[in-house]
Coordinates of C-alpha atoms in Angstrom, one line a residue:
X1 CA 54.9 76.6 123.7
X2 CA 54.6 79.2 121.0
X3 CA 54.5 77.2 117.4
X4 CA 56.1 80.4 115.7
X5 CA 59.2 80.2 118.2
X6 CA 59.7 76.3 117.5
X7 CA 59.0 76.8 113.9
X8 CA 62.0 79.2 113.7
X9 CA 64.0 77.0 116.1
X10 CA 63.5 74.7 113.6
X11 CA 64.2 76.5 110.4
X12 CA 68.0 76.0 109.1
X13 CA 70.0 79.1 109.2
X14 CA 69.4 80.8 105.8
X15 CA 72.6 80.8 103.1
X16 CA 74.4 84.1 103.0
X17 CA 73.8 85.4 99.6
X18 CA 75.9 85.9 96.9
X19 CA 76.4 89.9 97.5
X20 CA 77.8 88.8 100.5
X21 CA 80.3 86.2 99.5
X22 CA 81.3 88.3 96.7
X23 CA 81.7 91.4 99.3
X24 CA 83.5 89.5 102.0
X25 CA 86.0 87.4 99.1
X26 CA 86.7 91.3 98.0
X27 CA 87.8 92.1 101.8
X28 CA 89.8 88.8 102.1
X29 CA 91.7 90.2 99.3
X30 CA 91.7 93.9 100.2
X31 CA 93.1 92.5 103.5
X32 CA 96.1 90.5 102.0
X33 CA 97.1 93.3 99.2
X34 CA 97.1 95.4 102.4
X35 CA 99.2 93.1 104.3
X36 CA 101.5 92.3 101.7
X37 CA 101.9 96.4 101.4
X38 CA 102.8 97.1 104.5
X39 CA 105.3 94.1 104.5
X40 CA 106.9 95.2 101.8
X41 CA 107.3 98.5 103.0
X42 CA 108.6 97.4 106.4
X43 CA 111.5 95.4 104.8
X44 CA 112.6 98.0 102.3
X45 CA 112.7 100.2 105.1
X46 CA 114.3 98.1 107.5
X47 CA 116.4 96.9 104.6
X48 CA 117.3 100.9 103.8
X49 CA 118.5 101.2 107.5
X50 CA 120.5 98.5 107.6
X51 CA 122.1 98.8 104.4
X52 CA 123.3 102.9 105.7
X53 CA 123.9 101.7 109.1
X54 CA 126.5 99.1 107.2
X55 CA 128.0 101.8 105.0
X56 CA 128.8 104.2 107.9
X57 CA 130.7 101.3 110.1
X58 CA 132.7 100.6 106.9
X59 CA 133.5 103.8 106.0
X60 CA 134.4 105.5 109.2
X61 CA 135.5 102.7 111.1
X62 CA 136.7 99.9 108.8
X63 CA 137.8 102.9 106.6
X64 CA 136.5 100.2 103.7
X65 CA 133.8 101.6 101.7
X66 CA 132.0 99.6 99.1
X67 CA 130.3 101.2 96.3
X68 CA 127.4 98.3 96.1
X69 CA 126.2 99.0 99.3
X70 CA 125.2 102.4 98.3
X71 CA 123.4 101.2 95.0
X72 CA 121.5 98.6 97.0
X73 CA 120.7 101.6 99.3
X74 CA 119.5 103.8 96.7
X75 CA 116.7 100.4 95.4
X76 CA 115.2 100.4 98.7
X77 CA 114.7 103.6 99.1
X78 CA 113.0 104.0 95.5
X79 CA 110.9 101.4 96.6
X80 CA 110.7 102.5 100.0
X81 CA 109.0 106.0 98.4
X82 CA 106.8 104.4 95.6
X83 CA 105.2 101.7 97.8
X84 CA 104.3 104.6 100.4
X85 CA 102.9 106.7 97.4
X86 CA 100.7 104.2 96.9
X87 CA 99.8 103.3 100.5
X88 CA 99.5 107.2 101.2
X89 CA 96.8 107.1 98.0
X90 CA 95.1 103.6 99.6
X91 CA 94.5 105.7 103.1
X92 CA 94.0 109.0 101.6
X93 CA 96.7 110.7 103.2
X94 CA 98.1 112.1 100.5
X95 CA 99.0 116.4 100.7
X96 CA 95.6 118.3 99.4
X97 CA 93.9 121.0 100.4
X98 CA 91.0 121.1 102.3
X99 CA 88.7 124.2 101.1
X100 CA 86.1 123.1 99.1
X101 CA 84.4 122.3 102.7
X102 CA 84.8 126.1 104.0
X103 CA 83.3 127.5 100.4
X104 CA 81.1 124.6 99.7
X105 CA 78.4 123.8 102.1
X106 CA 76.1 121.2 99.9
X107 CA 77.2 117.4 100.6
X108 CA 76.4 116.9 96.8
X109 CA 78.5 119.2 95.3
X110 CA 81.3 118.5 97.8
X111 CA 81.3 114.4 96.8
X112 CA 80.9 115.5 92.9
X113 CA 84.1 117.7 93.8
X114 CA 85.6 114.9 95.3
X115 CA 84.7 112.4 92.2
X116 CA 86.5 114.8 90.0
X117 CA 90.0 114.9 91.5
X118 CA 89.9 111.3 92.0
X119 CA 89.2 111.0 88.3
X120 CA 91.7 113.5 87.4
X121 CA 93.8 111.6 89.7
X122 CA 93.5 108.3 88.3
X123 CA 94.3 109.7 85.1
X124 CA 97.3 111.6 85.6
X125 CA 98.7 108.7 87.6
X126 CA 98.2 106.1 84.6
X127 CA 99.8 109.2 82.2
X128 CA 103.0 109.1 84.6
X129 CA 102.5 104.8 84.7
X130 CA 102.7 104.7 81.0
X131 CA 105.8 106.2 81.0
X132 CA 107.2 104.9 83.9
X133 CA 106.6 101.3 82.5
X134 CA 108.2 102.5 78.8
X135 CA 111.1 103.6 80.9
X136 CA 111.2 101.2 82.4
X137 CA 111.2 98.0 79.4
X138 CA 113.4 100.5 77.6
X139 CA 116.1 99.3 80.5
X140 CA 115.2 96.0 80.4
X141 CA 115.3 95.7 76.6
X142 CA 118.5 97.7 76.4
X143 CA 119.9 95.1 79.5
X144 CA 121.4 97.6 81.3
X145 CA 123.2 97.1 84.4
X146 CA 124.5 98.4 87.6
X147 CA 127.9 99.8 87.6
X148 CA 128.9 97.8 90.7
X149 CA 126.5 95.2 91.7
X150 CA 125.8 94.1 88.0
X151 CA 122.2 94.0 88.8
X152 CA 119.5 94.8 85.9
X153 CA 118.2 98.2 86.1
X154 CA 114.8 97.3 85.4
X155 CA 114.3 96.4 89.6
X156 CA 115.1 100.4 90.1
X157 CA 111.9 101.0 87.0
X158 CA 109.9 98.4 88.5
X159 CA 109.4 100.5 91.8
X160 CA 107.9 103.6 89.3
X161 CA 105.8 101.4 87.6
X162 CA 104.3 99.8 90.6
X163 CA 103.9 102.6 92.5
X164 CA 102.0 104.6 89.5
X165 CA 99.8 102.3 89.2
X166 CA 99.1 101.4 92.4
X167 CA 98.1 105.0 92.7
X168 CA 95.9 104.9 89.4
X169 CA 94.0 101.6 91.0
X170 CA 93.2 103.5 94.2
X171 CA 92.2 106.7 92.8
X172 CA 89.9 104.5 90.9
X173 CA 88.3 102.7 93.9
X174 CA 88.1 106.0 95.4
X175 CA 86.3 107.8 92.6
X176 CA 83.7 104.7 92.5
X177 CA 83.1 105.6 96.1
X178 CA 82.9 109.1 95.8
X179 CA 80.6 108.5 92.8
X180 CA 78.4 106.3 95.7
X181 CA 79.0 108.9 97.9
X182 CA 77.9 111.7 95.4
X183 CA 74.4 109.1 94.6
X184 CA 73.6 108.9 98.2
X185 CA 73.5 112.6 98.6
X186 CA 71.7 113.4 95.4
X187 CA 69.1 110.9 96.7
X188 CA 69.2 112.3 100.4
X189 CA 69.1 116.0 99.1
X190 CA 65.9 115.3 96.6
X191 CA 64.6 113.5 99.6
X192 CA 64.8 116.7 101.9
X193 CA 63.5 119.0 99.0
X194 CA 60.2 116.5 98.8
X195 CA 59.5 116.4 102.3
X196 CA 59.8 120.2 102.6
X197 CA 57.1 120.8 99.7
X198 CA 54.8 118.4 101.5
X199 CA 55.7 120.6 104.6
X200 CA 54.7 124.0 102.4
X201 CA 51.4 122.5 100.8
X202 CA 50.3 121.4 104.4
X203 CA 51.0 124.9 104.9

């Protein structure tokens, strides 16, 4: 029998290290925030439906229309838009414009293009955040209500300030990538311009 095969039949299995933990606790997390997203996004919308599909039986055929319904309506679809602004920033789906790849042919100064919007990004979504959120604990402070519901206006804010910076975190995630991204070809690019120089002194 070969001793190096029994040795390592042997061995125990080696402990993950702690890059790895810490990488795969990050996904866990990644995973739920995702999961709870898309939850909440299915029952506002589902919620939105039903809510319209309620309104449209009680005013054209119960001939019974109630105000609230509307206003309830109107929550879930502010919610219903901000948590898909921020899951439309999470997947990069979001409108822009794709022509810095048709002028721009060098990966580094495509990903160093790329870092800056998601910097610029990030920084106009906390901008619109800030406000949102002073908007927003100006109507709770001011304990404003509803007109027919009589609920606090502060759940209508809460959807601008979750959804702005919901966007700011992403396009901060993204611009770290982008910023490994923009290393990687730096690296790769100074890598290609070395080899070719060895290639010219052989030369």
């Amino acid at each position: 029998m070969n001793p190096s095969k029994l040795a390592s039949a042997t061995l125990p299995p080696l402990v993950s290290s702690p890059d790895k933990v810490k990488k795969s606790v990050l996904q866990r997390f990644e995973f739920l925030l995702d999961c709870c997203l898309k939850a909440a996004m299915i029952f506002s919308g589902l919620g939105l439906a039903i809510l319209m599909f309620a309104q449209v039986i009680m005013r054209y055929a119960l001939d019974s229309p109630f105000a609230g319904i509307e206003e309830a309506a109107i929550l879930m679809a502010v919610w219903t838009y901000f948590l898909g602004m921020g899951y439309a920033t999470k997947q990069r789906a979001h409108i822009h414009g794709g022509i810095v790849t048709l002028v721009v042919s060098d990966p580094f100064k495509i990903e160093m293009i790329r870092f800056i919007g998601s910097i610029i990004c990030a920084i106009a979504a906390c901008i619109f955040g800030y406000y949102a959120a002073k908007y927003g604990l100006y109507m709770i402070e001011k304990g404003r209500m509803s007109l027919y519901l009589q609920w606090p206006k502060g759940l209508w804010s809460a959807s601008m300030i979750f959804g702005f910076f919901m966007m700011a975190g992403y396009f901060l995630l993204h611009a770290a990538k982008d910023f490994r991204a923009m290393m990687l070809a730096a690296k790769d690019q100074s890598q290609a311009l070395g080899h070719q120089s060895l290639i010219n002194d052989k030369d």
